[in-house]
Coordinates of C-alpha atoms and ligand atoms in Angstrom, one line a residue:
X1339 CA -49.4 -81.6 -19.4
X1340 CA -49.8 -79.1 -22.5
X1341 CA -50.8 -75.6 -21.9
X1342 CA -52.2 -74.2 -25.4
X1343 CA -53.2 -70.5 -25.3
X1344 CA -54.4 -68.7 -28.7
X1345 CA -53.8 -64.8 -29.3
X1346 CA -55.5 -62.5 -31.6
X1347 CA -53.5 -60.0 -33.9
X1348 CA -54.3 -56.2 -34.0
X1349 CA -54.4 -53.1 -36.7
X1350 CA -54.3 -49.4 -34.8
X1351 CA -57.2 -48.0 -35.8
X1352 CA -56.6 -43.9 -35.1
X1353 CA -53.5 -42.6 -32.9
X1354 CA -50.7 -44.2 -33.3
X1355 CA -47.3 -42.6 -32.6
X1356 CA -49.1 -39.9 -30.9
X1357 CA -50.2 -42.6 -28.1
X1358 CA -46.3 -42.5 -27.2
X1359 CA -46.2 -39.2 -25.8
X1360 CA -49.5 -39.5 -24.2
X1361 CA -52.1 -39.4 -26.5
X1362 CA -55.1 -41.7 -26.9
X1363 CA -55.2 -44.2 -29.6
X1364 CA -57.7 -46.3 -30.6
X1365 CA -56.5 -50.4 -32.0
X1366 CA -58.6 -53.7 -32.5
X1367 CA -58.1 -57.0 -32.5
X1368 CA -58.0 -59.1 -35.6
X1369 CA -58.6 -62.7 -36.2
X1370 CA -55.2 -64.1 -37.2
X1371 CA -54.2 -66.5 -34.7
X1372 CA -51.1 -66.8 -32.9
X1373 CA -50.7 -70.4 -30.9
X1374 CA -48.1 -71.2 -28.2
X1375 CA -48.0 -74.1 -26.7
X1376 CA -46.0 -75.0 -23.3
X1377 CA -44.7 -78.3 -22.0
X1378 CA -42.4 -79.5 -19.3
X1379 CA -39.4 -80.7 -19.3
X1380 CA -36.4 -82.2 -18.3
X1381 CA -33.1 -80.1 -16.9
X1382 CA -33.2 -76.4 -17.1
X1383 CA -33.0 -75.2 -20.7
X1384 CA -36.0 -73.2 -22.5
X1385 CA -36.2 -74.6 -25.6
X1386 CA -37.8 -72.6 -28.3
X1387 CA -39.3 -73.7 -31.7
X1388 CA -40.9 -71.8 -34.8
X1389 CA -42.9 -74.1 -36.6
X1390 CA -43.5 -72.1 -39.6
X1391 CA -39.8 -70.3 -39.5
X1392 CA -38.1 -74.1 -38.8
X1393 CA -36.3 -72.6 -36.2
X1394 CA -35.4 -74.3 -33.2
X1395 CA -33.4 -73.6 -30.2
X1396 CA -32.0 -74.3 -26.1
X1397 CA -31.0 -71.5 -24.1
X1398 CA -29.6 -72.2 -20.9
X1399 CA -30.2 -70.1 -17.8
X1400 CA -27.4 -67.2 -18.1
X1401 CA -29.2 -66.7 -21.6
X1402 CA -26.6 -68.9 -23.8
X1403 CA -28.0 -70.0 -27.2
X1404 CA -27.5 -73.5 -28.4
X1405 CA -29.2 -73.7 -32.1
X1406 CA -31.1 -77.1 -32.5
X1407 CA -33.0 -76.3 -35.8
X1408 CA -31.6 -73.6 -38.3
X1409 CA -33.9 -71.7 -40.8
X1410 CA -33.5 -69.2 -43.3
X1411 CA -33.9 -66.6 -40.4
X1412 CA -31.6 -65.8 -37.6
X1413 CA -32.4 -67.7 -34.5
X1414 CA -31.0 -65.4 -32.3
X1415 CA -33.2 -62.3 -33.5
X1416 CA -36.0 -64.7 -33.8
X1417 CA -36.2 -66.9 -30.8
X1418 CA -34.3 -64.5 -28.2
X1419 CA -37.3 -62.7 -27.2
X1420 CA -39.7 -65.6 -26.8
X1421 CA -36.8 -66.7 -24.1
X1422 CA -36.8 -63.3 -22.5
X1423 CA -40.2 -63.4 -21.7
X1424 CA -40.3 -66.5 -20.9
X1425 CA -37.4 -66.7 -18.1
X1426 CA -39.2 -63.0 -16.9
X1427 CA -42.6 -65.1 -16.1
X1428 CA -40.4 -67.9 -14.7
X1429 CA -39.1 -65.4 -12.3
X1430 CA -42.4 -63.3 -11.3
X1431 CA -43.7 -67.3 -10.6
X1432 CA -40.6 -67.7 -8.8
X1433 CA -39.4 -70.9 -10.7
X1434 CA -36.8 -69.6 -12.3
X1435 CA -34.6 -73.1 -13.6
X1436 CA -37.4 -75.1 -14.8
X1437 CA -37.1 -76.8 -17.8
X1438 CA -40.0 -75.5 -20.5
X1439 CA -40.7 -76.8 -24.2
X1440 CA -42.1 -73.5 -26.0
X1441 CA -44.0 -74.1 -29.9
X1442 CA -44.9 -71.3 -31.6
X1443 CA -47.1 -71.3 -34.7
X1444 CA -48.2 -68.0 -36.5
X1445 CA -50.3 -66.8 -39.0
X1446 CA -48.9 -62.8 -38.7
X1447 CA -46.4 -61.4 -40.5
X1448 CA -43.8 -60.4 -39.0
X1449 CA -42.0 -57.1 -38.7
X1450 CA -45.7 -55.6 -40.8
X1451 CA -47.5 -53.7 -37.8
X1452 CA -50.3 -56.7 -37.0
X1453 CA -48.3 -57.2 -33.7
X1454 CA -46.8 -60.2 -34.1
X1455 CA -44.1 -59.7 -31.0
X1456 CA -47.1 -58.7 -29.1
X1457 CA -48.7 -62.0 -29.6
X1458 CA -45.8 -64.3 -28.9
X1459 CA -45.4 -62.4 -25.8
X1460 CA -48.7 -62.9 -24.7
X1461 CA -49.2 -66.0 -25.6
X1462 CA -45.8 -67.3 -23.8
X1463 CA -46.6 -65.8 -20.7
X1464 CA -50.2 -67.0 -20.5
X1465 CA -49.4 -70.5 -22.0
X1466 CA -46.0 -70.9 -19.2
X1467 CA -48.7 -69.3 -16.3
X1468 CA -51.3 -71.7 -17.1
X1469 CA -48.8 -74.7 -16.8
X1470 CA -47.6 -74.3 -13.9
X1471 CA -50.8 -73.6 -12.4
X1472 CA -50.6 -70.2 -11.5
X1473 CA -52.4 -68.8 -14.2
X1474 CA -52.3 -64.5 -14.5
X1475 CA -55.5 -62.3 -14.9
X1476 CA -55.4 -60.7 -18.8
X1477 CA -54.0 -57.3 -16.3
X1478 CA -50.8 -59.2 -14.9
X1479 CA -50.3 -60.7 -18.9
X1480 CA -50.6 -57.2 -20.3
X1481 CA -48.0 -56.0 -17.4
X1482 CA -45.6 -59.3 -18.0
X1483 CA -45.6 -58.9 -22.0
X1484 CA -45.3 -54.6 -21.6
X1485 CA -42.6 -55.3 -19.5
X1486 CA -40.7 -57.2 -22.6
X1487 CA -41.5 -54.6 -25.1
X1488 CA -40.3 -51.8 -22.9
X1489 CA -36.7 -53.9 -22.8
X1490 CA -36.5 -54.5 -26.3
X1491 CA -38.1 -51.6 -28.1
X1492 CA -37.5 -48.4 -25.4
X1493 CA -40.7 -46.5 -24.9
X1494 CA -43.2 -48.6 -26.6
X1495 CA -46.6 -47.2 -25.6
X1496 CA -48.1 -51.1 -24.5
X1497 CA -50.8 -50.8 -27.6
X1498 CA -49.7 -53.8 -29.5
X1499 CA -49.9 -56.2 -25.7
X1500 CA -53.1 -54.9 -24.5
X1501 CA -55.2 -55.2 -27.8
X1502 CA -53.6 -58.9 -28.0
X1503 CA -54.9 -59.3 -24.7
X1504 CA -58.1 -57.8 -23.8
X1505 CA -58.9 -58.2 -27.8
X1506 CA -62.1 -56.4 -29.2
X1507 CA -61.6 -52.8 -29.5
X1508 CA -60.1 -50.5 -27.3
X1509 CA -59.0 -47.0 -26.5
X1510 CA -55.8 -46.9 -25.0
X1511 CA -53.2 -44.1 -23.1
X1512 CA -50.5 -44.0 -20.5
X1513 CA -49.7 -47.8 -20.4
X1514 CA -53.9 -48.5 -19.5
X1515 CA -56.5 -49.6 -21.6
X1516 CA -58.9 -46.4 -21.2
X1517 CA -62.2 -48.0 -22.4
X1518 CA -63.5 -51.6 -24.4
X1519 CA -65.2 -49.5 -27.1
X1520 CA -68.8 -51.0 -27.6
X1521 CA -69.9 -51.1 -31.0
X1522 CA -73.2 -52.1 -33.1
X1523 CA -71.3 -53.5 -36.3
X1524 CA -67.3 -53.0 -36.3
X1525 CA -65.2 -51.3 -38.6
X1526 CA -65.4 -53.0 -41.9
X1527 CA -61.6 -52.8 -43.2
X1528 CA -58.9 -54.2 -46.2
X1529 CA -55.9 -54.6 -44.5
X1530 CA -53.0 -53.9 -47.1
X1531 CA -49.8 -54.9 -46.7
X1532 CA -46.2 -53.1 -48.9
X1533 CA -44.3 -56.4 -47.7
X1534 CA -41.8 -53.8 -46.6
X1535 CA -40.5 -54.9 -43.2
X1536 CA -39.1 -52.2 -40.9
X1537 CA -38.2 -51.7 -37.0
X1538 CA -41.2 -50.0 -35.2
X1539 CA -38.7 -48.8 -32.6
X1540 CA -37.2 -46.8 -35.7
X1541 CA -40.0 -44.9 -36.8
X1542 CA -41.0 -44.3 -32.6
X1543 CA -37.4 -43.0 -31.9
X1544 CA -38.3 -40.3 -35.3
X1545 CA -41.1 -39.1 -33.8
X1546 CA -40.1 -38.7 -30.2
X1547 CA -37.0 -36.6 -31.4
X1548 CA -39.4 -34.5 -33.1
X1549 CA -41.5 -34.1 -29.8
X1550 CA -37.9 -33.4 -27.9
X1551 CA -36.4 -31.0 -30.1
X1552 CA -39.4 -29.3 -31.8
X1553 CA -42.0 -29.5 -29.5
X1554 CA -44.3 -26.8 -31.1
X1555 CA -43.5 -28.7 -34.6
X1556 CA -45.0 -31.9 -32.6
X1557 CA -47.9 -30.4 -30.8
X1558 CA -50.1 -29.0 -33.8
X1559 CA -50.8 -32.7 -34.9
X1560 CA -50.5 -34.2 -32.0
X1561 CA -53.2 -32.1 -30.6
X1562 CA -55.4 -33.0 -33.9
X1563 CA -54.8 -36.5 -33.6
X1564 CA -56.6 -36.1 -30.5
X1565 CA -59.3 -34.6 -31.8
X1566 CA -59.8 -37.3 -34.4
X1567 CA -59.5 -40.0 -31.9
X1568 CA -62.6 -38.8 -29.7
X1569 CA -64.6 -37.7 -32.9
X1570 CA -64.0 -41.7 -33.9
X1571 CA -65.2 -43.2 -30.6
X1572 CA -68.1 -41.8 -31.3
X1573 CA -68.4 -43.3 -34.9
X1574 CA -67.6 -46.5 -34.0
X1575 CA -70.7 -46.4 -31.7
X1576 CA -73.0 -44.7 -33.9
X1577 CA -71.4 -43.8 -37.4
X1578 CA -71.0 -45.3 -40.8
X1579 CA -68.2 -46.0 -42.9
X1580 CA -67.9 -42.6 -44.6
X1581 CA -67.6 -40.6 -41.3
X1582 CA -65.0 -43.2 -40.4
X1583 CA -63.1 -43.3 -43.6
X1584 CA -62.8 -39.1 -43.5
X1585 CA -61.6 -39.5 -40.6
X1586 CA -59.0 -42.1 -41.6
X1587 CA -57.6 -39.5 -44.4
X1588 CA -57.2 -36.4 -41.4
X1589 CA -54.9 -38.9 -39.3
X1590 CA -52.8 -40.4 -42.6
X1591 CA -52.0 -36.6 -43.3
X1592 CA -51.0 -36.3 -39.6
X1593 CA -48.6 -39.1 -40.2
X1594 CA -47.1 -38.0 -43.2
X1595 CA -46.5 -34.7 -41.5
X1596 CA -44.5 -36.3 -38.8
X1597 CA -42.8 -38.5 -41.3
X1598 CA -43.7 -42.0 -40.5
X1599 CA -45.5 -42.7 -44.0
X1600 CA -43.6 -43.9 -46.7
X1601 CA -44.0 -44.1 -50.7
X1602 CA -44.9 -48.3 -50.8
X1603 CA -47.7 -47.2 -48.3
X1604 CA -48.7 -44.0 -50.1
X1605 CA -49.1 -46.5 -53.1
X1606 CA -51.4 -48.5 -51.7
X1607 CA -53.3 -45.6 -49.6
X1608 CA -54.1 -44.1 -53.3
X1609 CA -55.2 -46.7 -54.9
X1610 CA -57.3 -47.6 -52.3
X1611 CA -59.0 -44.1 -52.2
X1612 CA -59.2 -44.5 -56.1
X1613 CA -61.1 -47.7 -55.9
X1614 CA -63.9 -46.0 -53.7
X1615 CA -62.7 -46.8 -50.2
X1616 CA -64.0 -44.7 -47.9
X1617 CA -60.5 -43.5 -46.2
X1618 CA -57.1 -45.1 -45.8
X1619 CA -54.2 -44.3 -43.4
X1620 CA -50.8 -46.2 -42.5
X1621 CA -51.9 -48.9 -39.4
X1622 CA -49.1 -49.1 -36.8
X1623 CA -45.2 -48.0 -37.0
X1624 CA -45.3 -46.9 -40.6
X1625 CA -42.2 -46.9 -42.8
X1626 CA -43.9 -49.6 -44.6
X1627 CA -45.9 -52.7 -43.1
X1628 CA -49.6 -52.0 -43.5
X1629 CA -52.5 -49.8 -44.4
X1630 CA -55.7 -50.3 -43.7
X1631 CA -59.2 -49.2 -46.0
X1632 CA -62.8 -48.4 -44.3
X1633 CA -65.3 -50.4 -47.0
X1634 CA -68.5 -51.8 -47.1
X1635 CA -69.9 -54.7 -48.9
X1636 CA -70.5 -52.9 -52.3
X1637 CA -66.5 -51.4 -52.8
X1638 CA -64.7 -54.1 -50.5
X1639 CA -63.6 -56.4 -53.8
X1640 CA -62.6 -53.5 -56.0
X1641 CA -60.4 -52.3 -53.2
X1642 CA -58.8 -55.3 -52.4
X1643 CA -58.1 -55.9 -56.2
X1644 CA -56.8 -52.2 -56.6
X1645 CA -54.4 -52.9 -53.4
X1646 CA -52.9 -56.3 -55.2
X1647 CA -52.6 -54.1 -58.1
X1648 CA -50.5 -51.7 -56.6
X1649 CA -48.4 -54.4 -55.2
X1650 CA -49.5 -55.2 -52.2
X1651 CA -50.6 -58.2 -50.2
X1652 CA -53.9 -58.4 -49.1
X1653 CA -54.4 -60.1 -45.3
X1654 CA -57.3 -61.6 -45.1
X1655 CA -58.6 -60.7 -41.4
X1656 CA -61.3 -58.7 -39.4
X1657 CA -62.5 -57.9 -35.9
X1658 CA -62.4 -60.5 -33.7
X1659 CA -63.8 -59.7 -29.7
X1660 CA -61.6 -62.5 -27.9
X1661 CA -58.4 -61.6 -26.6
X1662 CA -55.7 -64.5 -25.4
X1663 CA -57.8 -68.0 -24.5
X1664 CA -55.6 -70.6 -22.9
X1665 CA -56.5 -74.3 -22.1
X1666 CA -54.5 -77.2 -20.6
X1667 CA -54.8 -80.5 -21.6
X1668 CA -52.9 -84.0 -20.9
X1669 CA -50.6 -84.3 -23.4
Ligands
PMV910 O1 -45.9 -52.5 -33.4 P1 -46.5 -51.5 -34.4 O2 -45.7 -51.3 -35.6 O3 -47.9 -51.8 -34.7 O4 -46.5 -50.1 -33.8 C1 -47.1 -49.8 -32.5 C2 -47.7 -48.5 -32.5 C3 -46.8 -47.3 -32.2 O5 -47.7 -46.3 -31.7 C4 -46.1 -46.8 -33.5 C5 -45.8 -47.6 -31.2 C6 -46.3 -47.8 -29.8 O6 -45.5 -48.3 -28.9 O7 -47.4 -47.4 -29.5

């Protein structure tokens, strides 16, 4: 048997940063699939594979790597984590020991703010589930993949998992998915990306020493990130693209202020603005990775030329509804 489950990406619309000390933020999901497929098999290793990184490798119970397939990207770094979650589901199913094939293909960049580490996550703990017939509800995924996150990255907030999982658009706090945002026609965005990779859990340990050691320097924007969050839950129900762009602008400067912007985003950001975009901000950890534009039809090509221009990458996605899907099939 084959389990085969399929993950959206994700861009942060509003709020991020601020959603780790308790803010809201609002993300959505984005249709750039993530596939992980699961198969049996014999002895007890967990063998992991990267089919677009050509990556390939065993790792015994205790967690020791034996490389089968080397790329041009550590293995280790690469296909540790896909492991880790994967022996942490084994043992919630208690069937810790059984030997798994694990294939991952991806069309998100990784290290660029899309959520790529959500997605794996996701997908490996609702493809290894399904297999074995004791398949989770999206709300024990979402706990199982947040659980990863908060070993690797510290004090993630659980954004990146539940948009992956629950997909659509959400508002999010406190580790729970406050609301699926209903709207008529979603947000109509260019996603930009500076090709600059950098650690999320960076940019989050930046801003949570700034909320530590200068609280009243943290709590003027945090408080107006707020503010903007709940003014755009009410755009994304009823508003246009202007009131959303405008919006868009207030939280970027919020970002620069606590310092997670950087000059390969601002780049982008302007020339957006300049080509008649209606806003642009920074979309997830900042310090490069991407940016995202509010458009309509009219400006949409003149912004995405204007962002090649500035040297950027353009990723060609939008708002999908559907979070993880998983199906088994005989192999
Ligand atoms: O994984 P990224 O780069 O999209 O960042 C996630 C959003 C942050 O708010 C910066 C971190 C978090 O855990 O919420």
């Amino acid at each position: 048997m084959r389990a085969v489950a399929v993950t959206p990406a994700k861009v942060i619309l509003f709020g991020e940063h601020f959603v780790v000390g308790g803010n809201t933020a609002i993300s959505m999901a984005i249709n750039l699939p993530t596939t992980v497929a699961a198969e049996l098999q014999a002895g007890k290793q967990i063998v992991v594979s990267s089919e677009d990184l050509e990556l390939e490798a065993g790792f015994s119970e205790g967690g020791r790597i034996q490389v089968l397939q080397k790329g041009e990207i550590d293995p280790e770094k690469t296909l540790r984590p896909i492991f880790e979650i994967a022996n942490l589901t084994l043992k919630k199913l208690n069937r810790t020991g059984r030997g798994l094939r694990l294939i991952v293909k991806s069309q998100v960049p990784i290290g660029m703010g899309l959520g790529s580490s959500a997605a794996t996550a996701v997908g490996t703990v609702s493809a290894i589930t399904t297999l074995l017939r004791q398949p989770f509800s999206r709300e024990q995924v979402f706990e199982a993949a947040y659980a990863l996150e908060r070993m690797v990255h510290g004090h993630p907030s659980g954004i990146d998992q539940a948009t992956v999982t629950y997909g659509g658009l959400i508002s999010y706090s406190k580790g729970q998915v406050e609301a699926r945002l209903q709207t008529s026609k979603p947000p109509s965005l260019i996603i930009g990306n500076t090709r600059v990779r950098r650690s999320t859990g960076e940019f989050v340990g930046k801003v949570s020493r700034l909320r530590e050691t200068q609280p009243e320097e943290y709590a003027k924007p945090a408080l107006e990130a707020q503010r903007i969050v709940q003014r755009a839950i009410e755009v994304l129900k009823n508003g246009g693209p202007e009131d959303l762009g405008s919006l868009m602008n207030a939280n970027q400067q919020l970002l620069e202020m606590v310092g997670v912007s950087s000059p390969e985003l601002e780049r982008l950001i302007t020339a957006a603005r300049s080509a008649g975009a209606f806003g642009a901000k920074l979309t997830g950890g900042g310090g490069g990775g991407c940016m995202i534009a509010a458009v309509d039809d009219k400006n949409r090509a003149a912004v995405a030329r204007a962002i090649l221009e500035a040297g950027g990458d353009v990723v060609p996605s939008e708002f999908v509804s559907t979070g993880v899907e998983t199906s088994l099939t005989e192999k």
